[in-house]
Amino acid sequence: MVLLYGKNSFKATLVKKISTIEMYINRKSEIINTAQRLSFDHSLKELAMRYETQTSNAKAGI
């Protein structure tokens, strides 16, 4: 069975597929940005804990 598409129908389908792909790309970017932010937050927490440990060790004279 051969399906014949009108020019407008094909264009509408193509536009819909492109917008769907763009939506997935945007979602992926948001996920990556969130992961990077969480990683950065975790790194800051680790630095703060190390600083706290060093400060308390220095106060204790260790």
C-alpha positions as a Markdown table, in Angstrom:
| # | Residue | x | y | z |
|---|---|---|---|---|
| 1 | Met | 0.0 | 0.0 | 0.0 |
| 2 | Val | 1.4 | 3.3 | -1.0 |
| 3 | Leu | 0.5 | 6.4 | 1.0 |
| 4 | Leu | 0.6 | 9.7 | -0.7 |
| 5 | Tyr | 1.0 | 12.7 | 1.4 |
| 6 | Gly | 0.0 | 16.2 | 0.5 |
| 7 | Lys | 2.6 | 18.9 | 0.8 |
| 8 | Asn | 0.9 | 20.5 | 3.8 |
| 9 | Ser | 0.4 | 17.2 | 5.6 |
| 10 | Phe | 4.0 | 16.3 | 5.2 |
| 11 | Lys | 5.2 | 19.7 | 6.3 |
| 12 | Ala | 2.9 | 19.6 | 9.4 |
| 13 | Thr | 4.3 | 16.1 | 10.3 |
| 14 | Leu | 7.9 | 17.4 | 9.8 |
| 15 | Val | 7.3 | 20.4 | 12.0 |
| 16 | Lys | 5.7 | 18.3 | 14.7 |
| 17 | Lys | 8.6 | 15.9 | 14.7 |
| 18 | Ile | 11.2 | 18.7 | 14.8 |
| 19 | Ser | 9.4 | 20.4 | 17.7 |
| 20 | Thr | 9.3 | 17.0 | 19.6 |
| 21 | Ile | 13.0 | 16.6 | 19.0 |
| 22 | Glu | 13.6 | 20.2 | 20.3 |
| 23 | Met | 11.5 | 19.5 | 23.4 |
| 24 | Tyr | 13.7 | 16.4 | 24.1 |
| 25 | Ile | 16.9 | 18.3 | 23.6 |
| 26 | Asn | 15.7 | 21.1 | 26.0 |
| 27 | Arg | 14.7 | 18.5 | 28.6 |
| 28 | Lys | 18.1 | 16.8 | 28.3 |
| 29 | Ser | 19.8 | 20.2 | 28.7 |
| 30 | Glu | 17.7 | 20.9 | 31.8 |
| 31 | Ile | 18.7 | 17.5 | 33.3 |
| 32 | Ile | 22.3 | 18.1 | 32.6 |
| 33 | Asn | 22.2 | 21.6 | 34.1 |
| 34 | Thr | 20.5 | 20.2 | 37.2 |
| 35 | Ala | 23.1 | 17.4 | 37.5 |
| 36 | Gln | 25.9 | 19.9 | 37.2 |
| 37 | Arg | 24.4 | 22.2 | 39.8 |
| 38 | Leu | 23.9 | 19.3 | 42.2 |
| 39 | Ser | 27.5 | 18.2 | 41.6 |
| 40 | Phe | 28.7 | 21.7 | 42.3 |
| 41 | Asp | 26.6 | 21.9 | 45.5 |
| 42 | His | 28.1 | 18.6 | 46.7 |
| 43 | Ser | 31.6 | 19.9 | 46.0 |
| 44 | Leu | 30.9 | 23.0 | 48.0 |
| 45 | Lys | 29.6 | 20.9 | 50.9 |
| 46 | Glu | 32.7 | 18.7 | 50.8 |
| 47 | Leu | 34.9 | 21.9 | 50.9 |
| 48 | Ala | 32.9 | 23.3 | 53.8 |
| 49 | Met | 33.3 | 20.1 | 55.8 |
| 50 | Arg | 37.0 | 19.9 | 55.1 |
| 51 | Tyr | 37.4 | 23.5 | 56.2 |
| 52 | Glu | 35.3 | 22.9 | 59.3 |
| 53 | Thr | 37.5 | 19.8 | 60.2 |
| 54 | Gln | 40.7 | 21.8 | 59.6 |
| 55 | Thr | 39.5 | 24.7 | 61.7 |
| 56 | Ser | 38.4 | 22.5 | 64.6 |
| 57 | Asn | 41.7 | 20.5 | 64.4 |
| 58 | Ala | 43.6 | 23.8 | 64.5 |
| 59 | Lys | 41.6 | 24.9 | 67.5 |
| 60 | Ala | 42.2 | 21.6 | 69.3 |
| 61 | Gly | 45.9 | 21.9 | 68.5 |
| 62 | Ile | 46.0 | 18.7 | 66.3 |
